PDB file of C-alpha atoms in Angstrom:
ATOM      1  CA  CYS A   1       0.000   0.000   0.000  1.00  0.00           C
ATOM      2  CA  CYS A   2       2.999   2.306   0.262  1.00  0.00           C
ATOM      3  CA  SER A   3       4.992   1.971  -2.971  1.00  0.00           C
ATOM      4  CA  VAL A   4       4.583   3.505  -6.415  1.00  0.00           C
ATOM      5  CA  GLY A   5       4.088  -0.020  -7.758  1.00  0.00           C
ATOM      6  CA  ASP A   6       1.234  -0.665  -5.339  1.00  0.00           C
ATOM      7  CA  ALA A   7      -0.457   2.576  -6.352  1.00  0.00           C
ATOM      8  CA  ALA A   8      -0.118   1.581 -10.008  1.00  0.00           C
ATOM      9  CA  ASP A   9      -1.715  -1.800  -9.247  1.00  0.00           C
ATOM     10  CA  ALA A  10      -4.581  -0.062  -7.455  1.00  0.00           C
ATOM     11  CA  ARG A  11      -5.104   2.187 -10.495  1.00  0.00           C
ATOM     12  CA  LEU A  12      -5.384  -0.892 -12.747  1.00  0.00           C
ATOM     13  CA  VAL A  13      -7.948  -2.471 -10.420  1.00  0.00           C
ATOM     14  CA  THR A  14     -10.115   0.643 -10.248  1.00  0.00           C
ATOM     15  CA  ALA A  15      -9.949   0.952 -14.043  1.00  0.00           C
ATOM     16  CA  GLU A  16     -11.276  -2.600 -14.289  1.00  0.00           C
ATOM     17  CA  LEU A  17     -14.052  -1.819 -11.793  1.00  0.00           C
ATOM     18  CA  GLY A  18     -14.897   1.576 -13.257  1.00  0.00           C
ATOM     19  CA  ALA A  19     -14.345   3.261  -9.890  1.00  0.00           C
ATOM     20  CA  PRO A  20     -12.788   6.690  -9.187  1.00  0.00           C
ATOM     21  CA  PHE A  21      -9.135   6.572  -8.143  1.00  0.00           C
ATOM     22  CA  TYR A  22      -7.470   8.944  -5.684  1.00  0.00           C
ATOM     23  CA  VAL A  23      -3.883   8.989  -4.434  1.00  0.00           C
ATOM     24  CA  CYS A  24      -3.249  10.310  -0.928  1.00  0.00           C
ATOM     25  CA  ASN A  25       0.210  11.628  -0.117  1.00  0.00           C
ATOM     26  CA  PHE A  26       0.771  10.825   3.554  1.00  0.00           C
ATOM     27  CA  LYS A  27       4.563  11.073   3.297  1.00  0.00           C
ATOM     28  CA  LYS A  28       4.859  13.514   6.187  1.00  0.00           C
ATOM     29  CA  ASP A  29       2.526  11.466   8.365  1.00  0.00           C
ATOM     30  CA  PHE A  30       4.316   8.249   7.438  1.00  0.00           C
ATOM     31  CA  GLY A  31       7.540   9.801   8.662  1.00  0.00           C
ATOM     32  CA  ARG A  32       6.049   9.607  12.134  1.00  0.00           C
ATOM     33  CA  ILE A  33       5.896   5.804  11.829  1.00  0.00           C
ATOM     34  CA  ILE A  34       9.518   5.562  10.717  1.00  0.00           C
ATOM     35  CA  ASP A  35      10.577   7.843  13.585  1.00  0.00           C
ATOM     36  CA  TYR A  36       8.643   5.631  16.019  1.00  0.00           C
ATOM     37  CA  PHE A  37      10.321   2.516  14.576  1.00  0.00           C
ATOM     38  CA  VAL A  38      13.816   3.967  14.940  1.00  0.00           C
ATOM     39  CA  ASP A  39      13.159   5.437  18.391  1.00  0.00           C
ATOM     40  CA  GLU A  40      11.856   2.120  19.742  1.00  0.00           C
ATOM     41  CA  TYR A  41      14.917   0.173  18.612  1.00  0.00           C
ATOM     42  CA  ALA A  42      17.201   2.900  19.923  1.00  0.00           C
ATOM     43  CA  SER A  43      15.495   2.664  23.324  1.00  0.00           C
ATOM     44  CA  GLY A  44      15.935  -1.124  23.486  1.00  0.00           C
ATOM     45  CA  ARG A  45      12.364  -2.062  22.605  1.00  0.00           C
ATOM     46  CA  THR A  46      10.901  -4.126  19.747  1.00  0.00           C
ATOM     47  CA  PRO A  47       8.492  -2.024  17.643  1.00  0.00           C
ATOM     48  CA  ASN A  48       5.515  -3.092  15.545  1.00  0.00           C
ATOM     49  CA  PRO A  49       5.123  -0.461  12.804  1.00  0.00           C
ATOM     50  CA  CYS A  50       2.224  -2.287  11.102  1.00  0.00           C
ATOM     51  CA  VAL A  51      -0.011  -1.760  14.137  1.00  0.00           C
ATOM     52  CA  ARG A  52       0.973   1.903  14.366  1.00  0.00           C
ATOM     53  CA  CYS A  53       0.302   2.371  10.654  1.00  0.00           C
ATOM     54  CA  ASN A  54      -3.208   0.993  11.106  1.00  0.00           C
ATOM     55  CA  ASP A  55      -3.846   3.188  14.158  1.00  0.00           C
ATOM     56  CA  TRP A  56      -2.445   6.436  12.784  1.00  0.00           C
ATOM     57  CA  LEU A  57      -2.981   6.193   9.030  1.00  0.00           C
ATOM     58  CA  LYS A  58      -5.333   3.482   7.752  1.00  0.00           C
ATOM     59  CA  PHE A  59      -7.917   3.944  10.517  1.00  0.00           C
ATOM     60  CA  GLY A  60      -6.891   7.510  11.286  1.00  0.00           C
ATOM     61  CA  LYS A  61      -5.937   9.814   8.408  1.00  0.00           C
ATOM     62  CA  LEU A  62      -7.519   7.631   5.711  1.00  0.00           C
ATOM     63  CA  HIS A  63     -10.904   7.577   7.451  1.00  0.00           C
ATOM     64  CA  GLU A  64     -10.752  11.352   7.860  1.00  0.00           C
ATOM     65  CA  TYR A  65      -9.939  11.732   4.153  1.00  0.00           C
ATOM     66  CA  ALA A  66     -12.804   9.395   3.225  1.00  0.00           C
ATOM     67  CA  LYS A  67     -15.254  11.676   5.005  1.00  0.00           C
ATOM     68  CA  THR A  68     -14.125  14.618   2.861  1.00  0.00           C
ATOM     69  CA  LEU A  69     -15.143  12.532  -0.167  1.00  0.00           C
ATOM     70  CA  GLY A  70     -18.554  11.850   1.357  1.00  0.00           C
ATOM     71  CA  CYS A  71     -17.810   8.176   2.043  1.00  0.00           C
ATOM     72  CA  ASP A  72     -19.581   6.319   4.872  1.00  0.00           C
ATOM     73  CA  PHE A  73     -17.203   3.343   5.013  1.00  0.00           C
ATOM     74  CA  VAL A  74     -13.570   2.465   4.375  1.00  0.00           C
ATOM     75  CA  ALA A  75     -12.910  -1.035   3.039  1.00  0.00           C
ATOM     76  CA  SER A  76      -9.476  -2.605   3.491  1.00  0.00           C
ATOM     77  CA  GLY A  77      -7.922  -5.956   2.656  1.00  0.00           C
ATOM     78  CA  HIS A  78      -7.205  -7.054   6.215  1.00  0.00           C
ATOM     79  CA  TYR A  79      -7.918 -10.667   7.125  1.00  0.00           C
ATOM     80  CA  ALA A  80     -10.347  -9.898   9.937  1.00  0.00           C
ATOM     81  CA  ARG A  81     -14.112  -9.430  10.243  1.00  0.00           C
ATOM     82  CA  VAL A  82     -16.588  -6.941  11.684  1.00  0.00           C
ATOM     83  CA  ASP A  83     -19.687  -8.509  13.247  1.00  0.00           C
ATOM     84  CA  ARG A  84     -22.809  -6.318  13.074  1.00  0.00           C
ATOM     85  CA  SER A  85     -25.341  -9.073  13.858  1.00  0.00           C
ATOM     86  CA  ASP A  86     -26.559  -7.444  17.096  1.00  0.00           C
ATOM     87  CA  PRO A  87     -27.270  -3.681  16.722  1.00  0.00           C
ATOM     88  CA  SER A  88     -27.917  -3.330  20.463  1.00  0.00           C
ATOM     89  CA  ARG A  89     -24.424  -4.599  21.227  1.00  0.00           C
ATOM     90  CA  GLY A  90     -22.673  -2.664  18.494  1.00  0.00           C
ATOM     91  CA  PRO A  91     -20.067  -3.926  16.022  1.00  0.00           C
ATOM     92  CA  ARG A  92     -17.349  -6.319  17.149  1.00  0.00           C
ATOM     93  CA  LEU A  93     -13.939  -7.056  15.644  1.00  0.00           C
ATOM     94  CA  LEU A  94     -13.400 -10.762  14.911  1.00  0.00           C
ATOM     95  CA  ARG A  95     -10.454 -12.870  13.796  1.00  0.00           C
ATOM     96  CA  GLY A  96     -10.241 -13.725  10.105  1.00  0.00           C
ATOM     97  CA  VAL A  97     -11.472 -17.105   8.894  1.00  0.00           C
ATOM     98  CA  ASP A  98      -8.017 -17.852   7.458  1.00  0.00           C
ATOM     99  CA  ARG A  99      -6.073 -18.431  10.668  1.00  0.00           C
ATOM    100  CA  ASP A 100      -2.719 -18.390   8.866  1.00  0.00           C
ATOM    101  CA  LYS A 101      -3.462 -14.889   7.549  1.00  0.00           C
ATOM    102  CA  ASP A 102      -5.497 -13.505  10.469  1.00  0.00           C
ATOM    103  CA  GLN A 103      -4.669  -9.814  11.043  1.00  0.00           C
ATOM    104  CA  SER A 104      -7.018  -8.985  13.902  1.00  0.00           C
ATOM    105  CA  TYR A 105      -3.931  -8.539  16.119  1.00  0.00           C
ATOM    106  CA  VAL A 106      -2.741  -5.528  14.128  1.00  0.00           C
ATOM    107  CA  LEU A 107      -6.176  -3.879  14.244  1.00  0.00           C
ATOM    108  CA  PHE A 108      -6.629  -3.797  18.022  1.00  0.00           C
ATOM    109  CA  GLY A 109      -5.581  -0.142  18.281  1.00  0.00           C
ATOM    110  CA  ALA A 110      -8.264   1.261  15.989  1.00  0.00           C
ATOM    111  CA  PRO A 111     -10.663   3.569  17.880  1.00  0.00           C
ATOM    112  CA  ARG A 112     -13.846   1.739  18.862  1.00  0.00           C
ATOM    113  CA  GLU A 113     -16.025   4.145  16.887  1.00  0.00           C
ATOM    114  CA  ARG A 114     -14.123   3.196  13.712  1.00  0.00           C
ATOM    115  CA  LEU A 115     -15.711  -0.261  13.794  1.00  0.00           C
ATOM    116  CA  ARG A 116     -18.922   1.337  12.518  1.00  0.00           C
ATOM    117  CA  GLU A 117     -17.046   2.638   9.468  1.00  0.00           C
ATOM    118  CA  MET A 118     -14.944  -0.463   8.713  1.00  0.00           C
ATOM    119  CA  MET A 119     -15.559  -2.943   5.930  1.00  0.00           C
ATOM    120  CA  LEU A 120     -13.287  -5.986   5.845  1.00  0.00           C
ATOM    121  CA  PRO A 121     -14.652  -7.897   2.859  1.00  0.00           C
ATOM    122  CA  ILE A 122     -12.064 -10.692   2.568  1.00  0.00           C
ATOM    123  CA  GLY A 123     -11.929 -11.644   6.247  1.00  0.00           C
ATOM    124  CA  GLY A 124     -14.522 -14.354   5.714  1.00  0.00           C
ATOM    125  CA  PHE A 125     -12.459 -16.232   3.118  1.00  0.00           C
ATOM    126  CA  GLU A 126      -9.294 -18.319   2.916  1.00  0.00           C
ATOM    127  CA  LYS A 127      -6.478 -16.632   0.990  1.00  0.00           C
ATOM    128  CA  PRO A 128      -6.555 -19.085  -1.972  1.00  0.00           C
ATOM    129  CA  ARG A 129     -10.263 -18.356  -2.456  1.00  0.00           C
ATOM    130  CA  VAL A 130      -9.584 -14.613  -2.483  1.00  0.00           C
ATOM    131  CA  ARG A 131      -7.062 -15.116  -5.287  1.00  0.00           C
ATOM    132  CA  GLU A 132      -9.592 -17.250  -7.182  1.00  0.00           C
ATOM    133  CA  MET A 133     -12.221 -14.526  -6.889  1.00  0.00           C
ATOM    134  CA  ALA A 134      -9.757 -11.874  -8.045  1.00  0.00           C
ATOM    135  CA  ARG A 135      -9.011 -14.007 -11.097  1.00  0.00           C
ATOM    136  CA  GLU A 136     -12.742 -14.537 -11.752  1.00  0.00           C
ATOM    137  CA  PHE A 137     -13.378 -10.782 -11.545  1.00  0.00           C
ATOM    138  CA  GLY A 138     -10.535 -10.125 -13.992  1.00  0.00           C
ATOM    139  CA  LEU A 139      -8.425  -8.189 -11.481  1.00  0.00           C
ATOM    140  CA  PRO A 140      -4.778  -7.963 -12.598  1.00  0.00           C
ATOM    141  CA  VAL A 141      -3.392  -8.475  -9.079  1.00  0.00           C
ATOM    142  CA  PHE A 142      -4.796 -11.987  -8.557  1.00  0.00           C
ATOM    143  CA  ASP A 143      -1.301 -13.534  -8.595  1.00  0.00           C
ATOM    144  CA  LYS A 144       0.595 -10.698  -6.945  1.00  0.00           C
ATOM    145  CA  PRO A 145       3.183 -12.128  -4.498  1.00  0.00           C
ATOM    146  CA  ASP A 146       2.641 -11.722  -0.773  1.00  0.00           C
ATOM    147  CA  SER A 147       4.905  -9.213   0.955  1.00  0.00           C
ATOM    148  CA  GLN A 148       6.595 -10.378   4.141  1.00  0.00           C
ATOM    149  CA  GLU A 149       8.775  -7.317   4.705  1.00  0.00           C
ATOM    150  CA  ILE A 150       8.267  -3.983   6.415  1.00  0.00           C
ATOM    151  CA  CYS A 151       7.409  -1.637   3.536  1.00  0.00           C
ATOM    152  CA  PHE A 152       9.999   0.991   4.449  1.00  0.00           C
ATOM    153  CA  VAL A 153      12.717  -1.638   5.060  1.00  0.00           C
ATOM    154  CA  PRO A 154      12.541  -3.469   1.706  1.00  0.00           C
ATOM    155  CA  ASP A 155      15.903  -5.206   2.202  1.00  0.00           C
ATOM    156  CA  ASN A 156      14.899  -6.331   5.721  1.00  0.00           C
ATOM    157  CA  ASP A 157      18.046  -4.648   7.116  1.00  0.00           C
ATOM    158  CA  TYR A 158      16.323  -2.661   9.857  1.00  0.00           C
ATOM    159  CA  ALA A 159      19.603  -2.115  11.758  1.00  0.00           C
ATOM    160  CA  SER A 160      21.042  -0.118   8.844  1.00  0.00           C
ATOM    161  CA  LEU A 161      17.924   2.068   8.776  1.00  0.00           C
ATOM    162  CA  VAL A 162      18.318   2.779  12.494  1.00  0.00           C
ATOM    163  CA  GLU A 163      21.994   3.640  12.033  1.00  0.00           C
ATOM    164  CA  LYS A 164      21.306   5.838   9.012  1.00  0.00           C
ATOM    165  CA  ARG A 165      18.851   7.927  10.986  1.00  0.00           C
ATOM    166  CA  ARG A 166      20.721   7.612  14.292  1.00  0.00           C
ATOM    167  CA  PRO A 167      24.450   7.313  13.425  1.00  0.00           C
ATOM    168  CA  GLY A 168      25.462   7.256  17.090  1.00  0.00           C
ATOM    169  CA  GLU A 169      23.638   3.962  17.689  1.00  0.00           C
ATOM    170  CA  ARG A 170      26.355   1.941  15.951  1.00  0.00           C
ATOM    171  CA  ARG A 171      28.878   1.667  18.741  1.00  0.00           C
ATOM    172  CA  GLU A 172      30.640  -1.174  20.473  1.00  0.00           C
ATOM    173  CA  GLY A 173      29.065  -2.627  23.585  1.00  0.00           C
ATOM    174  CA  ASP A 174      29.336  -5.636  25.868  1.00  0.00           C
ATOM    175  CA  ILE A 175      27.585  -8.965  25.620  1.00  0.00           C
ATOM    176  CA  VAL A 176      27.278 -10.337  29.149  1.00  0.00           C
ATOM    177  CA  ASP A 177      26.142 -13.604  30.709  1.00  0.00           C
ATOM    178  CA  PRO A 178      23.463 -13.829  33.448  1.00  0.00           C
ATOM    179  CA  GLU A 179      26.111 -13.111  36.112  1.00  0.00           C
ATOM    180  CA  GLY A 180      27.215  -9.944  34.320  1.00  0.00           C
ATOM    181  CA  ARG A 181      30.506 -11.326  33.027  1.00  0.00           C
ATOM    182  CA  VAL A 182      31.572  -9.936  29.642  1.00  0.00           C
ATOM    183  CA  VAL A 183      31.534 -12.794  27.113  1.00  0.00           C
ATOM    184  CA  GLY A 184      31.662 -10.854  23.852  1.00  0.00           C
ATOM    185  CA  LYS A 185      31.252  -7.575  22.011  1.00  0.00           C
ATOM    186  CA  HIS A 186      28.605  -6.191  19.652  1.00  0.00           C
ATOM    187  CA  ASP A 187      28.061  -3.180  17.355  1.00  0.00           C
ATOM    188  CA  GLY A 188      24.896  -1.840  18.967  1.00  0.00           C
ATOM    189  CA  GLN A 189      22.082  -3.218  21.131  1.00  0.00           C
ATOM    190  CA  HIS A 190      19.544  -2.244  18.435  1.00  0.00           C
ATOM    191  CA  ARG A 191      20.895  -5.108  16.316  1.00  0.00           C
ATOM    192  CA  PHE A 192      19.391  -7.674  18.691  1.00  0.00           C
ATOM    193  CA  THR A 193      15.863  -8.672  19.676  1.00  0.00           C
ATOM    194  CA  ILE A 194      14.594 -10.405  22.800  1.00  0.00           C
ATOM    195  CA  GLY A 195      14.485 -14.154  22.192  1.00  0.00           C
ATOM    196  CA  GLN A 196      17.049 -14.058  19.370  1.00  0.00           C
ATOM    197  CA  ARG A 197      19.217 -17.176  19.123  1.00  0.00           C
ATOM    198  CA  ARG A 198      20.981 -17.009  15.774  1.00  0.00           C
ATOM    199  CA  GLY A 199      23.701 -14.517  14.978  1.00  0.00           C
ATOM    200  CA  VAL A 200      24.528 -13.632  18.578  1.00  0.00           C
ATOM    201  CA  GLY A 201      28.219 -14.309  17.977  1.00  0.00           C
ATOM    202  CA  VAL A 202      28.868 -15.895  21.368  1.00  0.00           C
ATOM    203  CA  ALA A 203      29.193 -19.535  22.485  1.00  0.00           C
ATOM    204  CA  LEU A 204      28.795 -20.524  26.141  1.00  0.00           C
ATOM    205  CA  GLY A 205      28.635 -24.290  25.773  1.00  0.00           C
ATOM    206  CA  TYR A 206      24.841 -24.431  25.899  1.00  0.00           C
ATOM    207  CA  PRO A 207      22.018 -22.944  23.762  1.00  0.00           C
ATOM    208  CA  ILE A 208      21.836 -19.231  24.480  1.00  0.00           C
ATOM    209  CA  TYR A 209      19.325 -16.510  23.669  1.00  0.00           C
ATOM    210  CA  VAL A 210      19.163 -12.741  23.974  1.00  0.00           C
ATOM    211  CA  VAL A 211      17.325 -12.392  27.282  1.00  0.00           C
ATOM    212  CA  ASN A 212      17.713  -8.667  27.961  1.00  0.00           C
ATOM    213  CA  LYS A 213      18.943  -5.405  26.475  1.00  0.00           C
ATOM    214  CA  ASP A 214      19.940  -2.152  28.166  1.00  0.00           C
ATOM    215  CA  ALA A 215      19.948   0.779  25.763  1.00  0.00           C
ATOM    216  CA  ARG A 216      21.399   3.130  28.401  1.00  0.00           C
ATOM    217  CA  THR A 217      24.578   1.051  28.825  1.00  0.00           C
ATOM    218  CA  ASN A 218      24.429  -0.505  25.328  1.00  0.00           C
ATOM    219  CA  THR A 219      24.583  -3.949  26.915  1.00  0.00           C
ATOM    220  CA  VAL A 220      23.103  -7.208  25.635  1.00  0.00           C
ATOM    221  CA  THR A 221      22.521 -10.080  28.062  1.00  0.00           C
ATOM    222  CA  VAL A 222      22.502 -13.681  26.865  1.00  0.00           C
ATOM    223  CA  GLY A 223      21.412 -16.741  28.785  1.00  0.00           C
ATOM    224  CA  PRO A 224      19.490 -20.028  28.694  1.00  0.00           C
ATOM    225  CA  GLY A 225      16.006 -20.228  27.233  1.00  0.00           C
ATOM    226  CA  GLU A 226      14.291 -20.498  30.615  1.00  0.00           C
ATOM    227  CA  MET A 227      15.333 -16.908  31.353  1.00  0.00           C
ATOM    228  CA  LEU A 228      12.920 -15.802  28.619  1.00  0.00           C
ATOM    229  CA  GLU A 229       9.878 -17.169  30.412  1.00  0.00           C
ATOM    230  CA  ALA A 230       7.491 -14.490  31.666  1.00  0.00           C
ATOM    231  CA  THR A 231       4.670 -15.001  34.166  1.00  0.00           C
ATOM    232  CA  SER A 232       3.026 -11.611  33.620  1.00  0.00           C
ATOM    233  CA  CYS A 233       3.342  -8.280  31.879  1.00  0.00           C
ATOM    234  CA  VAL A 234       1.993  -4.740  31.987  1.00  0.00           C
ATOM    235  CA  ALA A 235       0.833  -2.890  28.882  1.00  0.00           C
ATOM    236  CA  ARG A 236       0.178   0.826  28.364  1.00  0.00           C
ATOM    237  CA  GLU A 237      -1.653   2.932  25.752  1.00  0.00           C
ATOM    238  CA  VAL A 238      -4.605   0.626  26.254  1.00  0.00           C
ATOM    239  CA  ASN A 239      -7.390   0.548  23.669  1.00  0.00           C
ATOM    240  CA  TRP A 240     -10.678  -1.323  24.154  1.00  0.00           C
ATOM    241  CA  LEU A 241     -13.104  -2.357  21.444  1.00  0.00           C
ATOM    242  CA  VAL A 242     -15.675  -3.456  24.042  1.00  0.00           C
ATOM    243  CA  ASP A 243     -16.982  -1.948  27.270  1.00  0.00           C
ATOM    244  CA  GLU A 244     -13.874  -1.754  29.475  1.00  0.00           C
ATOM    245  CA  SER A 245     -15.962  -1.871  32.656  1.00  0.00           C
ATOM    246  CA  ARG A 246     -16.052  -5.636  32.088  1.00  0.00           C
ATOM    247  CA  PHE A 247     -12.433  -5.656  33.197  1.00  0.00           C
ATOM    248  CA  ALA A 248     -12.914  -3.892  36.530  1.00  0.00           C
ATOM    249  CA  ASP A 249     -11.811  -7.178  38.128  1.00  0.00           C
ATOM    250  CA  TRP A 250      -9.541  -9.976  36.939  1.00  0.00           C
ATOM    251  CA  ARG A 251     -11.116 -11.598  33.893  1.00  0.00           C
ATOM    252  CA  GLU A 252     -10.271 -14.769  31.998  1.00  0.00           C
ATOM    253  CA  CYS A 253      -9.265 -14.157  28.390  1.00  0.00           C
ATOM    254  CA  LEU A 254      -6.883 -15.246  25.650  1.00  0.00           C
ATOM    255  CA  VAL A 255      -3.832 -13.120  24.829  1.00  0.00           C
ATOM    256  CA  LYS A 256      -1.526 -12.813  21.828  1.00  0.00           C
ATOM    257  CA  ILE A 257       1.880 -11.352  22.687  1.00  0.00           C
ATOM    258  CA  ARG A 258       3.090 -11.018  19.074  1.00  0.00           C
ATOM    259  CA  TYR A 259       1.628 -11.208  15.609  1.00  0.00           C
ATOM    260  CA  ASN A 260       2.631 -14.794  14.784  1.00  0.00           C
ATOM    261  CA  ALA A 261       1.855 -16.244  18.237  1.00  0.00           C
ATOM    262  CA  GLU A 262      -1.177 -18.312  19.150  1.00  0.00           C
ATOM    263  CA  PRO A 263      -3.523 -16.814  21.772  1.00  0.00           C
ATOM    264  CA  VAL A 264      -2.804 -18.249  25.231  1.00  0.00           C
ATOM    265  CA  ARG A 265      -4.902 -18.423  28.385  1.00  0.00           C
ATOM    266  CA  ALA A 266      -4.453 -15.542  30.804  1.00  0.00           C
ATOM    267  CA  LYS A 267      -6.181 -13.204  33.237  1.00  0.00           C
ATOM    268  CA  CYS A 268      -6.507  -9.491  32.518  1.00  0.00           C
ATOM    269  CA  LEU A 269      -7.202  -6.451  34.676  1.00  0.00           C
ATOM    270  CA  ILE A 270      -7.292  -2.806  33.637  1.00  0.00           C
ATOM    271  CA  SER A 271      -6.419   0.184  35.738  1.00  0.00           C
ATOM    272  CA  VAL A 272      -8.380   3.021  34.147  1.00  0.00           C
ATOM    273  CA  ALA A 273      -6.753   5.692  36.300  1.00  0.00           C
ATOM    274  CA  ASP A 274      -3.244   4.648  35.227  1.00  0.00           C
ATOM    275  CA  ASP A 275      -4.194   3.513  31.702  1.00  0.00           C
ATOM    276  CA  LEU A 276      -2.617   0.116  32.388  1.00  0.00           C
ATOM    277  CA  LEU A 277      -3.470  -3.411  31.310  1.00  0.00           C
ATOM    278  CA  LYS A 278      -2.169  -6.104  33.645  1.00  0.00           C
ATOM    279  CA  ILE A 279      -1.856  -9.633  32.283  1.00  0.00           C
ATOM    280  CA  GLU A 280      -1.099 -12.840  34.186  1.00  0.00           C
ATOM    281  CA  PHE A 281      -0.383 -15.860  32.004  1.00  0.00           C
ATOM    282  CA  ALA A 282      -1.817 -19.255  32.928  1.00  0.00           C
ATOM    283  CA  GLU A 283       1.534 -20.708  31.827  1.00  0.00           C
ATOM    284  CA  ALA A 284       4.820 -18.833  31.505  1.00  0.00           C
ATOM    285  CA  GLN A 285       5.395 -17.434  28.006  1.00  0.00           C
ATOM    286  CA  ARG A 286       8.702 -17.047  26.195  1.00  0.00           C
ATOM    287  CA  ALA A 287      10.131 -13.852  24.727  1.00  0.00           C
ATOM    288  CA  VAL A 288       7.475 -11.365  25.860  1.00  0.00           C
ATOM    289  CA  ALA A 289       9.138  -8.260  24.432  1.00  0.00           C
ATOM    290  CA  PRO A 290       8.583  -4.657  25.555  1.00  0.00           C
ATOM    291  CA  GLY A 291       7.383  -2.626  22.571  1.00  0.00           C
ATOM    292  CA  GLN A 292       5.197  -5.376  21.144  1.00  0.00           C
ATOM    293  CA  ALA A 293       1.412  -5.383  21.495  1.00  0.00           C
ATOM    294  CA  ALA A 294      -0.536  -7.627  23.866  1.00  0.00           C
ATOM    295  CA  VAL A 295      -3.988  -8.241  22.382  1.00  0.00           C
ATOM    296  CA  CYS A 296      -6.850  -9.814  24.333  1.00  0.00           C
ATOM    297  CA  TYR A 297      -9.551 -12.116  22.938  1.00  0.00           C
ATOM    298  CA  GLU A 298     -12.756 -13.327  24.574  1.00  0.00           C
ATOM    299  CA  ALA A 299     -12.194 -16.639  26.405  1.00  0.00           C
ATOM    300  CA  SER A 300     -15.682 -17.953  25.625  1.00  0.00           C
ATOM    301  CA  GLU A 301     -15.649 -16.600  22.029  1.00  0.00           C
ATOM    302  CA  PRO A 302     -12.012 -16.814  20.882  1.00  0.00           C
ATOM    303  CA  ASP A 303     -12.733 -14.946  17.647  1.00  0.00           C
ATOM    304  CA  VAL A 304     -13.771 -11.740  19.441  1.00  0.00           C
ATOM    305  CA  VAL A 305     -11.096  -9.055  19.920  1.00  0.00           C
ATOM    306  CA  LEU A 306     -11.518  -7.264  23.254  1.00  0.00           C
ATOM    307  CA  GLY A 307      -8.631  -4.796  23.000  1.00  0.00           C
ATOM    308  CA  GLY A 308      -5.063  -4.559  24.150  1.00  0.00           C
ATOM    309  CA  GLY A 309      -2.058  -2.371  24.796  1.00  0.00           C
ATOM    310  CA  TRP A 310       1.676  -1.973  24.277  1.00  0.00           C
ATOM    311  CA  ILE A 311       3.887  -4.150  26.474  1.00  0.00           C
ATOM    312  CA  ASP A 312       5.930  -1.962  28.798  1.00  0.00           C
ATOM    313  CA  ASP A 313       7.155  -4.214  31.595  1.00  0.00           C
ATOM    314  CA  VAL A 314       7.662  -7.976  31.894  1.00  0.00           C
ATOM    315  CA  GLU A 315       7.898 -10.100  35.037  1.00  0.00           C
ATOM    316  CA  THR A 316       9.934 -13.298  34.951  1.00  0.00           C
ATOM    317  CA  PRO A 317      10.095 -16.093  37.573  1.00  0.00           C
ATOM    318  CA  ARG A 318      12.627 -15.458  40.304  1.00  0.00           C
TER     319      ARG A 318
END
């Protein structure tokens, strides 16, 4: 959705459909997402720019622009669904039918009122069927390859992007073991992610993982896999797509701690005054990374997205 090629493809599709075609230049606004991405890595966190893009642009600026055109809805190609079966309850965000492509996780931050304006027409289909329909409708993008990369990091070298925009981040630092002993050197803590195993450049005689990072001291801590296990976490910038009063006390739910993770059983509690979401996992979870989103789903209806927040603090077993 962000390249010249994508805009050209969209123009071909609208020509086939006989629909008006508009191009929105959100370059300045998109710069905010890149700045966020760089700032998060520089501060030792693991960002998720796709969620921020949805929050700020697709379900922010784009919806505002649509209203200037007199549009009542904005349709997007996300693999998720909006349930409007009960008007008294209001619309609900649901997981996509294609579990391998489900994108409900990246939509949790959309304002609740946006659900009334959303149309997610492919969320009820498997991806192969969507391609078949595109072919049947004569759309020239039916066989367009899937993109697995961050759109503004086309070569997947995010560390170089960080260093280009923050030259001071590339500097030598220590790799330490759980006892704080220096076991190696690195070229910047931003080059590592929590849970990383490959490419650490250190051997301790047993499988090791990146278990912590300290941006202030530019230190990376490595250790055994069990050090990655978290029993709970706290998330901020909380956004709810249902009535948050339902979480005035601890409530059973399912939680996803990253995009490609399966929802796991947990208990959630919100602190409205502090804008916090507290999560206790039924079983310890590995590599719960500050900067990622924690998204809650209804325990009794696992397809229903309740809301979520941005992981800020993680508690590990002592």
